[in-house]
Amino acid sequence: MPIPAPESSRSNPAPTRVRAILNPAAGSRQDVRDALEQAFAARPDLHWEILETQAGDDARRFAAEAVALGHDLVIACGGDGTVMEVAAGLKDSPVALAIIPCGTANVLAKELDLPDSVEAALALALDPAAAIRAVDMGCVDGRLFLLRAGIGYEALYNLETSREEKARLGRWAYLLAARRALARLREVRYAITIDGETHTTRGITCMICNSAGVGIASLRMAGCASVGDGLLDVIVLRGFGLAQIARFLASLVHSLLPFLRDNPPPLEDYWQAQTITVECSRRQWMTLDGEPFKQSKQFTASAVPQAVRVRVPAAAVEPVP
């Protein structure tokens, strides 16, 4: 059941029971743990604990346990994959999520205007003046995602990006992987069913987006996309021809112009819906929030409105009447 709360709220009591979930493999460092311990120690009224993930699904399991134990705040310390797992564990609960962005791209943190530094993000997590924003999730075959499900080229270059390269090169690792993935690029036919109507097109990738962010503040593939509108955004890229690249760049610029953000982007193949079914002419890899999921020729994705409550700067939300 969706959280029965407004999309955004500034009514947000200070946390008293906090669990921090730290992913040491996602760029989190000892200084992140030190900063957590120092901040928590300065709050003698706070009951807190820090857990480190060791294996896949640990972050989701730790978050779900925090809900059962009555914590009122869970802090995710890691990249977008860690944040996705923690959000899945908190889905439809009243427990708030705070994010310490320690990954390579930190797309959701950028989307929500969260601070980049560990210290500032931690201060926001514990700040009683912070606001709460209800954020949607998406779901494919029972697996939740926060950012997007990608098949085709989107999945290929994510699979090509190793942890070692991300640790060594940062965001440049994605560009190198995207270049390598070009060697395996193949166009396929997509049959996309939205609200009972099927659209057929050909392309190199299909993205089902909850967030259309690209990891740079205010820059989105579709300016009208929002993580709180209860909808998923479908974007198909047909190829790397000059016309397609020009439309994609125009869409990025379009997202920067406030008076155009409520209009559809200038992309050839773009739709919004709560439920989308995609059939491909060829089996393709799929990633969820950049993490490998499965190979598939057909899948259905659904929006999960207001699935998780995220602490954000008060200035980032509109006042609730």
Coordinates of C-alpha atoms in Angstrom, one line a residue:
M1 CA 0.0 0.0 0.0
P2 CA 1.4 3.5 -0.8
I3 CA 2.3 5.6 2.2
P4 CA -0.7 7.7 3.1
A5 CA 1.3 11.0 3.2
P6 CA 1.7 14.1 1.1
E7 CA 4.5 14.0 -1.5
S8 CA 6.5 16.5 0.6
S9 CA 6.4 17.5 4.2
R10 CA 8.3 19.7 6.6
S11 CA 6.7 18.1 9.7
N12 CA 9.6 15.9 10.6
P13 CA 10.6 15.1 14.2
A14 CA 14.3 14.6 15.0
P15 CA 15.3 10.9 14.8
T16 CA 15.9 9.0 18.0
R17 CA 16.7 5.5 16.8
V18 CA 19.1 5.3 13.8
R19 CA 20.7 2.5 11.8
A20 CA 23.5 3.4 9.4
I21 CA 24.1 0.8 6.6
L22 CA 27.6 1.2 5.1
N23 CA 28.7 -0.5 1.9
P24 CA 32.6 -0.6 2.0
A25 CA 32.8 -1.8 -1.6
A26 CA 31.0 1.2 -3.1
G27 CA 33.6 3.8 -2.4
S28 CA 32.7 4.2 1.3
R29 CA 35.9 4.8 3.3
Q30 CA 37.0 4.6 6.9
D31 CA 36.5 8.4 7.2
V32 CA 32.8 7.8 6.5
R33 CA 32.5 5.5 9.4
D34 CA 34.6 7.9 11.6
A35 CA 32.2 10.8 10.6
L36 CA 29.2 8.7 11.5
E37 CA 30.6 7.7 14.9
Q38 CA 31.6 11.3 15.7
A39 CA 28.2 12.7 14.8
F40 CA 26.4 10.0 16.7
A41 CA 28.6 10.4 19.8
A42 CA 27.7 14.1 19.9
R43 CA 24.0 13.1 20.3
P44 CA 23.8 11.3 23.7
D45 CA 20.0 11.0 23.3
L46 CA 20.4 9.0 20.1
H47 CA 20.3 5.2 19.9
W48 CA 22.4 4.2 17.0
E49 CA 24.3 1.4 15.2
I50 CA 26.4 1.0 12.1
L51 CA 26.2 -2.2 10.0
E52 CA 28.5 -3.0 7.1
T53 CA 27.3 -5.0 4.1
Q54 CA 29.2 -8.1 3.2
A55 CA 27.1 -9.7 0.5
G56 CA 24.3 -8.9 -2.0
D57 CA 20.9 -8.1 -0.4
D58 CA 22.5 -7.3 3.0
A59 CA 21.5 -3.7 2.7
R60 CA 17.8 -4.5 2.0
R61 CA 17.7 -7.1 4.8
F62 CA 19.3 -4.6 7.3
A63 CA 16.8 -1.9 6.4
A64 CA 13.8 -4.3 6.7
E65 CA 15.1 -5.3 10.2
A66 CA 15.4 -1.7 11.2
V67 CA 11.7 -1.3 10.4
A68 CA 10.8 -4.3 12.5
L69 CA 12.9 -3.1 15.4
G70 CA 11.3 0.3 15.5
H71 CA 14.0 2.6 14.2
D72 CA 12.9 5.9 12.8
L73 CA 15.8 6.6 10.5
V74 CA 18.0 4.5 8.3
I75 CA 21.1 6.1 6.7
A76 CA 22.3 4.5 3.4
C77 CA 26.1 5.1 2.9
G78 CA 27.1 4.0 -0.6
G79 CA 26.2 4.4 -4.2
D80 CA 22.9 4.2 -6.1
G81 CA 22.9 0.4 -5.8
T82 CA 23.2 0.5 -2.0
V83 CA 20.5 3.2 -1.8
M84 CA 18.2 1.1 -4.0
E85 CA 18.6 -1.9 -1.7
V86 CA 18.0 0.1 1.5
A87 CA 14.9 1.8 -0.1
A88 CA 13.5 -1.7 -1.0
G89 CA 13.8 -2.7 2.7
L90 CA 12.0 0.4 3.8
K91 CA 9.3 0.3 1.1
D92 CA 5.8 1.4 2.4
S93 CA 7.1 1.9 6.0
P94 CA 7.1 5.1 8.0
V95 CA 10.9 4.9 8.5
A96 CA 12.8 7.7 6.8
L97 CA 15.7 7.2 4.5
A98 CA 18.8 9.5 4.6
I99 CA 21.6 9.2 2.0
I100 CA 25.3 9.7 2.4
P101 CA 26.4 9.6 -1.3
C102 CA 29.6 7.6 -1.5
G103 CA 29.3 6.1 -5.0
T104 CA 30.5 7.0 -8.4
A105 CA 27.5 8.7 -10.0
N106 CA 25.1 9.3 -7.0
V107 CA 22.3 10.0 -9.4
L108 CA 19.5 10.0 -6.8
A109 CA 21.4 12.3 -4.5
K110 CA 21.8 14.8 -7.4
E111 CA 18.1 14.4 -8.3
L112 CA 17.0 15.3 -4.7
D113 CA 19.5 18.2 -4.3
L114 CA 21.4 16.4 -1.4
P115 CA 24.8 17.6 -0.3
D116 CA 27.9 16.0 -1.9
S117 CA 30.1 16.0 1.2
V118 CA 29.9 13.3 3.9
E119 CA 29.7 15.9 6.6
A120 CA 27.0 18.0 5.1
A121 CA 24.9 15.0 4.1
L122 CA 25.2 13.6 7.7
A123 CA 24.2 16.9 9.2
L124 CA 21.1 16.9 7.0
A125 CA 20.3 13.3 8.0
L126 CA 20.2 14.3 11.7
D127 CA 18.8 17.8 11.2
P128 CA 15.3 18.2 12.8
A129 CA 14.6 21.0 10.2
A130 CA 15.1 18.6 7.3
A131 CA 12.0 17.9 5.2
I132 CA 10.6 14.6 4.1
R133 CA 10.0 13.8 0.4
A134 CA 8.0 10.8 -0.7
V135 CA 9.8 9.1 -3.6
D136 CA 8.4 6.6 -6.0
M137 CA 10.0 3.3 -7.0
G138 CA 9.6 1.1 -10.0
C139 CA 9.1 -2.7 -10.0
V140 CA 10.0 -5.4 -12.6
D141 CA 9.1 -9.0 -11.9
G142 CA 9.0 -8.3 -8.1
R143 CA 12.4 -6.5 -8.1
L144 CA 12.3 -2.8 -7.1
F145 CA 14.4 0.0 -8.6
L146 CA 14.8 3.6 -7.8
L147 CA 16.4 5.1 -10.9
R148 CA 15.7 3.0 -14.0
A149 CA 15.5 -0.3 -15.7
G150 CA 17.7 -0.4 -18.8
I151 CA 17.9 -2.9 -21.6
G152 CA 20.2 -2.9 -24.6
Y153 CA 23.0 -0.4 -24.7
E154 CA 22.1 1.1 -21.3
A155 CA 22.6 -2.4 -19.7
L156 CA 25.7 -3.3 -21.8
Y157 CA 27.8 -0.3 -20.7
N158 CA 26.8 -0.7 -17.1
L159 CA 27.8 -4.4 -17.2
E160 CA 31.1 -3.3 -18.8
T161 CA 31.9 -0.9 -15.9
S162 CA 34.0 -2.7 -13.3
R163 CA 34.3 -1.7 -9.6
E164 CA 38.0 -1.4 -10.1
E165 CA 37.6 1.1 -12.9
K166 CA 35.0 3.2 -11.0
A167 CA 37.4 3.3 -8.0
R168 CA 40.3 4.4 -10.2
L169 CA 38.6 6.7 -12.8
G170 CA 35.3 7.8 -11.2
R171 CA 32.7 8.8 -13.7
W172 CA 35.1 8.5 -16.6
A173 CA 34.9 4.7 -16.1
Y174 CA 31.3 4.9 -17.6
L175 CA 32.5 6.7 -20.7
L176 CA 35.2 4.1 -21.3
A177 CA 32.7 1.3 -20.8
A178 CA 30.2 3.0 -23.1
R179 CA 32.9 3.1 -25.8
R180 CA 33.7 -0.6 -25.3
A181 CA 30.0 -1.6 -25.4
L182 CA 29.7 0.0 -28.9
A183 CA 31.4 -3.2 -30.3
R184 CA 28.4 -5.2 -29.2
L185 CA 25.7 -2.7 -30.2
R186 CA 22.8 -4.2 -32.1
E187 CA 19.5 -2.6 -33.0
V188 CA 16.3 -4.4 -32.0
R189 CA 12.6 -3.9 -32.4
Y190 CA 10.6 -2.8 -29.3
A191 CA 6.9 -3.3 -28.9
I192 CA 5.9 -1.1 -26.0
T193 CA 2.4 -1.3 -24.6
I194 CA 1.2 1.6 -22.6
D195 CA -2.4 2.0 -21.3
G196 CA -3.6 -0.7 -23.8
E197 CA -1.9 0.9 -26.8
T198 CA 1.1 -0.7 -28.4
H199 CA 3.9 1.5 -30.0
T200 CA 6.5 -0.3 -32.2
T201 CA 9.9 1.2 -32.8
R202 CA 13.5 0.2 -33.4
G203 CA 16.4 1.3 -31.2
I204 CA 19.6 0.5 -29.4
T205 CA 18.3 0.9 -25.9
C206 CA 15.1 1.2 -23.9
M207 CA 15.0 2.8 -20.5
I208 CA 12.1 2.7 -18.0
C209 CA 12.9 5.6 -15.8
N210 CA 11.7 6.6 -12.3
S211 CA 14.5 9.2 -12.4
A212 CA 15.7 10.6 -15.7
G213 CA 18.7 12.2 -14.1
V214 CA 22.2 11.7 -15.5
G215 CA 24.1 12.4 -12.3
I216 CA 24.5 16.2 -12.9
A217 CA 22.3 18.5 -10.9
S218 CA 19.2 19.7 -12.8
L219 CA 20.2 17.8 -16.0
R220 CA 17.7 15.1 -17.1
M221 CA 16.9 13.1 -20.2
A222 CA 13.3 14.3 -19.8
G223 CA 12.7 17.6 -17.9
C224 CA 9.1 16.7 -17.0
A225 CA 10.1 13.4 -15.3
S226 CA 9.9 13.4 -11.5
V227 CA 10.6 10.8 -8.9
G228 CA 7.4 11.8 -7.1
D229 CA 4.8 11.9 -10.0
G230 CA 3.6 8.3 -9.7
L231 CA 4.7 7.6 -13.3
L232 CA 7.5 5.9 -15.1
D233 CA 9.1 7.5 -18.1
V234 CA 9.9 5.4 -21.2
I235 CA 12.7 6.5 -23.4
V236 CA 14.0 4.7 -26.5
L237 CA 17.2 5.8 -28.3
R238 CA 17.1 4.8 -31.9
G239 CA 20.9 5.1 -32.5
F240 CA 23.9 7.4 -32.6
G241 CA 23.0 9.2 -35.9
L242 CA 23.4 12.9 -35.9
A243 CA 19.6 13.5 -35.8
Q244 CA 19.2 11.2 -32.7
I245 CA 22.2 12.8 -30.9
A246 CA 20.8 16.3 -31.7
R247 CA 17.4 15.3 -30.2
F248 CA 19.0 13.8 -27.1
L249 CA 21.2 16.9 -26.5
A250 CA 18.1 19.1 -27.1
S251 CA 16.3 17.1 -24.5
L252 CA 19.1 17.7 -22.0
V253 CA 19.0 21.4 -22.6
H254 CA 15.2 21.3 -22.5
S255 CA 15.4 20.0 -18.9
L256 CA 17.4 23.0 -17.8
L257 CA 14.7 25.5 -18.9
P258 CA 12.1 25.9 -16.1
F259 CA 9.3 27.1 -18.4
L260 CA 9.7 23.9 -20.6
R261 CA 10.0 21.3 -17.8
D262 CA 6.3 20.5 -17.8
N263 CA 6.3 19.7 -21.6
P264 CA 7.3 16.4 -23.2
P265 CA 11.0 16.4 -24.2
P266 CA 11.9 16.6 -27.9
L267 CA 12.6 12.9 -28.2
E268 CA 11.2 10.7 -30.9
D269 CA 10.1 7.9 -28.6
Y270 CA 9.0 9.0 -25.2
W271 CA 6.0 8.1 -23.0
Q272 CA 4.8 8.3 -19.4
A273 CA 2.6 5.6 -17.7
Q274 CA 2.1 3.7 -14.5
T275 CA 2.5 0.3 -16.2
I276 CA 4.6 -0.6 -19.3
T277 CA 5.1 -3.9 -21.1
V278 CA 8.1 -4.2 -23.4
E279 CA 8.6 -7.0 -25.9
C280 CA 12.0 -7.2 -27.7
S281 CA 12.8 -8.9 -31.0
R282 CA 15.9 -10.4 -29.4
R283 CA 16.8 -11.4 -25.8
Q284 CA 18.7 -8.6 -24.1
W285 CA 20.5 -7.9 -20.8
M286 CA 18.6 -5.8 -18.3
T287 CA 20.0 -3.8 -15.4
L288 CA 18.2 -2.2 -12.5
D289 CA 19.8 1.0 -11.2
G290 CA 23.0 -0.1 -13.0
E291 CA 23.1 -3.6 -11.4
P292 CA 22.8 -6.8 -13.5
F293 CA 19.3 -8.3 -13.3
K294 CA 18.5 -10.8 -16.1
Q295 CA 18.3 -11.5 -19.8
S296 CA 14.9 -11.1 -21.2
K297 CA 12.7 -10.6 -24.3
Q298 CA 9.6 -9.4 -22.5
F299 CA 8.9 -7.7 -19.2
T300 CA 6.4 -5.5 -17.4
A301 CA 7.4 -2.6 -15.2
S302 CA 5.1 -0.8 -12.8
A303 CA 5.4 2.4 -10.8
V304 CA 5.2 2.1 -7.0
P305 CA 4.0 5.6 -5.9
Q306 CA 5.3 7.2 -2.7
A307 CA 7.2 4.0 -1.8
V308 CA 9.9 5.5 0.5
R309 CA 10.3 8.7 2.6
V310 CA 13.6 10.5 2.0
R311 CA 15.1 13.3 4.2
V312 CA 15.9 16.3 1.9
P313 CA 16.8 19.9 2.5
A314 CA 13.8 22.0 3.5
A315 CA 14.5 24.3 0.6
A316 CA 14.1 21.5 -1.9
V317 CA 10.4 20.9 -1.2
E318 CA 7.3 23.1 -1.6
P319 CA 5.5 24.0 1.7
V320 CA 2.6 21.7 2.5
P321 CA -0.6 23.8 2.9

